[in-house]
Tab-separated table of C-alpha atoms in Angstrom:
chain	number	residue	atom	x	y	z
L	1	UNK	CA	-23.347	123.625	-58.444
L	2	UNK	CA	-26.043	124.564	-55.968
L	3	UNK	CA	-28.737	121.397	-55.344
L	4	UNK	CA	-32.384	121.612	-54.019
L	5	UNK	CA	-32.518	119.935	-50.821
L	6	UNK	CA	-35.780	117.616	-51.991
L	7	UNK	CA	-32.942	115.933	-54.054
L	8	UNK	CA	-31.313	114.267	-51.439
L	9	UNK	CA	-33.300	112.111	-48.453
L	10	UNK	CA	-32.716	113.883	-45.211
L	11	UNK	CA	-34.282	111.456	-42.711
L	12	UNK	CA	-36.364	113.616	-40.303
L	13	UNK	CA	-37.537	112.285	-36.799
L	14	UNK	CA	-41.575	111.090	-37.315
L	15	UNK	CA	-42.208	111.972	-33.301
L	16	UNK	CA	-44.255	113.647	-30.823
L	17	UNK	CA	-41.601	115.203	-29.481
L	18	UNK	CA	-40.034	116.676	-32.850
L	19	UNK	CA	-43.635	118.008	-34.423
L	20	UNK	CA	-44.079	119.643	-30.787
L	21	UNK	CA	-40.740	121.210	-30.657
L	22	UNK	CA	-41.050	122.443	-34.066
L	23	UNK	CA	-44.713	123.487	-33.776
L	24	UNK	CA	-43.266	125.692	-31.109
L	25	UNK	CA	-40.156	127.223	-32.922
L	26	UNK	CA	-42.429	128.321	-35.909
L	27	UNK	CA	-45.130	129.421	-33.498
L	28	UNK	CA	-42.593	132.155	-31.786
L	29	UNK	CA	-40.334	133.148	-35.069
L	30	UNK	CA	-44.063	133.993	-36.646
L	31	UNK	CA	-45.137	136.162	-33.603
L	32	UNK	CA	-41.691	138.153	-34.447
L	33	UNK	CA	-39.303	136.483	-31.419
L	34	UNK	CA	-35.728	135.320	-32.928
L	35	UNK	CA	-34.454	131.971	-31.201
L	36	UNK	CA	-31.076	130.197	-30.677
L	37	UNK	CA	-29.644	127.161	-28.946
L	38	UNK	CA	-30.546	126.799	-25.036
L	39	UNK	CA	-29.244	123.201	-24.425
L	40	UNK	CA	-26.550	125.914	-22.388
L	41	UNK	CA	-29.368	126.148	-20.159
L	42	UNK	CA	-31.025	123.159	-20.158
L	43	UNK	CA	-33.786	124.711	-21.830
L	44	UNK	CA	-35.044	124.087	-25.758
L	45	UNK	CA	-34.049	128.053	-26.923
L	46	UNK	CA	-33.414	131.418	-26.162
L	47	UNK	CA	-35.735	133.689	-26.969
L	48	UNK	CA	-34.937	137.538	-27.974
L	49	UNK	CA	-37.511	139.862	-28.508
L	50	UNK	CA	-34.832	141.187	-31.332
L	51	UNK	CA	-31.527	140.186	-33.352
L	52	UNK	CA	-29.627	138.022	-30.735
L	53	UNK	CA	-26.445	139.734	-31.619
L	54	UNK	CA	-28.596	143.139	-30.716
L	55	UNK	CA	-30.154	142.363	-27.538
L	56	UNK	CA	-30.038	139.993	-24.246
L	57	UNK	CA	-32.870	137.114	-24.245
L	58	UNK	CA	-36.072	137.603	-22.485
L	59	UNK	CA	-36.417	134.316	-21.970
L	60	UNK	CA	-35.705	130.837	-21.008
L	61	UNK	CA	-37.812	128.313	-23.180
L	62	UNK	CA	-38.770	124.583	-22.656
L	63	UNK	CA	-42.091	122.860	-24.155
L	64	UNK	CA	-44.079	120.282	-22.865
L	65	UNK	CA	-46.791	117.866	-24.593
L	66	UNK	CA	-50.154	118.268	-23.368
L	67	UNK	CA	-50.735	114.625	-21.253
L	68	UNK	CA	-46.983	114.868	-20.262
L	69	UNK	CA	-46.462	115.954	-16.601
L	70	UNK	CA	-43.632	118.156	-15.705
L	71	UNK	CA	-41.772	117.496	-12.733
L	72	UNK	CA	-41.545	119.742	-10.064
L	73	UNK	CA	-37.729	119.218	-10.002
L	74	UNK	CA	-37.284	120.356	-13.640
L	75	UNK	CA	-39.414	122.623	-13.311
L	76	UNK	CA	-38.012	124.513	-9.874
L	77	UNK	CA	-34.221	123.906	-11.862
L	78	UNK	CA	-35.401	125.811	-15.041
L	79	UNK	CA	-36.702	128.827	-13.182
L	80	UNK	CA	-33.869	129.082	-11.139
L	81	UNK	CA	-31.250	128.711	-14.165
L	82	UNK	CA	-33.838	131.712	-15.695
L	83	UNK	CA	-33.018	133.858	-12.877
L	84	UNK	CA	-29.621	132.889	-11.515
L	85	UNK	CA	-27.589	135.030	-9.618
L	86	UNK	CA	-23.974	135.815	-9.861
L	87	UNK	CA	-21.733	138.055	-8.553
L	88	UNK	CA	-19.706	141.477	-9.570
L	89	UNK	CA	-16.836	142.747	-7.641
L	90	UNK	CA	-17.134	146.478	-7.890
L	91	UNK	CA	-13.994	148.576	-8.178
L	92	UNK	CA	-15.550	151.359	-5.965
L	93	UNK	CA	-17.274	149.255	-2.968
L	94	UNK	CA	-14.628	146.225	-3.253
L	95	UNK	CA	-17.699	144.225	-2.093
L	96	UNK	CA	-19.629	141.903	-4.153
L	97	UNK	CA	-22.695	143.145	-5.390
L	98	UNK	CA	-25.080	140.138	-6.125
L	99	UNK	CA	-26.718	140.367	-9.690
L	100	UNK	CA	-29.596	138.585	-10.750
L	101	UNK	CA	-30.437	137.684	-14.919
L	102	UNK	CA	-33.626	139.167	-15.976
L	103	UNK	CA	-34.611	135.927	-17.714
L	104	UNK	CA	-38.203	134.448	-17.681
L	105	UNK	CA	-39.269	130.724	-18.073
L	106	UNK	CA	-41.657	130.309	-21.186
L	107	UNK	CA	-43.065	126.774	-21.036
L	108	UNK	CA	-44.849	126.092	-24.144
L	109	UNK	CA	-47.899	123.333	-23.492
L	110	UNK	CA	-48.464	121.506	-27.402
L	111	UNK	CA	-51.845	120.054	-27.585
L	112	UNK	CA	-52.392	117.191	-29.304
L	113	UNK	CA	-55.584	118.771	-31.054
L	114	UNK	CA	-54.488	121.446	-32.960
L	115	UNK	CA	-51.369	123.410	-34.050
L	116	UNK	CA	-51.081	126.408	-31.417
L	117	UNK	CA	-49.288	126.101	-28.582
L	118	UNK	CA	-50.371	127.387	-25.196
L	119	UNK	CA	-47.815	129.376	-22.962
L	120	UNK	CA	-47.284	130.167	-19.319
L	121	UNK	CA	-44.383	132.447	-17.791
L	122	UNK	CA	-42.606	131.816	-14.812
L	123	UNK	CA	-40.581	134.542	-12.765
L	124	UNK	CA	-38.570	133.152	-9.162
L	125	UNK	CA	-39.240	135.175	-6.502
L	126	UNK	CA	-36.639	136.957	-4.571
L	127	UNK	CA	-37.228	138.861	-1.781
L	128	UNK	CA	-33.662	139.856	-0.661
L	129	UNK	CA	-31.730	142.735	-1.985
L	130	UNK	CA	-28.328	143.687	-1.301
L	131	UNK	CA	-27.948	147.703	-0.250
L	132	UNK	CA	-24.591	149.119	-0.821
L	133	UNK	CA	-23.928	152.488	0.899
């Protein structure tokens, strides 16, 4: 009834691109993060520090090869995706209230050398806030 997979010949991609994004996923489900689709985004995941069903994501992930350059463009677009902001009509105020994600950008770097990935965090930087009285 039930088959091994080995049975059948599941053609895998044999790329850069494919060992580095799956160098990546392995690298963050062993250090205990949970990850799920983040093509939503325009990102490779969404990373939760616990069960996805349990928690928001912390962050935003994309992943980069080590002599690949990433444009400022994407990069600028990603962060601000991470920490978009929408808006809430509140009942009380019947103002807007702006609201911002609390999402990161995790850009994993692959080297070509060896099997750990490097990471670096972005955050956007807002300096306006929004006082209701």
């Amino acid at each position: 009834m039930f088959h091994w997979l080995d049975q059948y010949d599941i053609p895998l991609p044999c790329t850069r691109q494919f060992r580095a994004r799956e160098l990546v996923y392995h690298d963050l489900w062993r250090k205990g993060y949970y990850l799920t689709c983040g093509d939503q985004f325009g990102s490779a995941w969404l990373v939760y520090e616990g069960l996805p069903g349990n928690v928001h994501a912390k962050f935003l992930c994309d992943f980069i090869l080590d002599d690949e350059m990433l444009s400022p463009l994407k990069l600028i677009s990603l962060v601000r995706v991470a920490t978009q902001v929408g808006t809430l009509c509140s009942t009380e105020v019947k103002l807007p209230m702006l609201l911002q994600v609390k999402k990161t950008l995790l850009i994993a770097i692959v080297p070509s050398d060896n099997n750990l990935p490097h990471y670096i965090t972005f955050e956007w930087f807002k300096p306006y806030t929004r006082d209701v009285e």
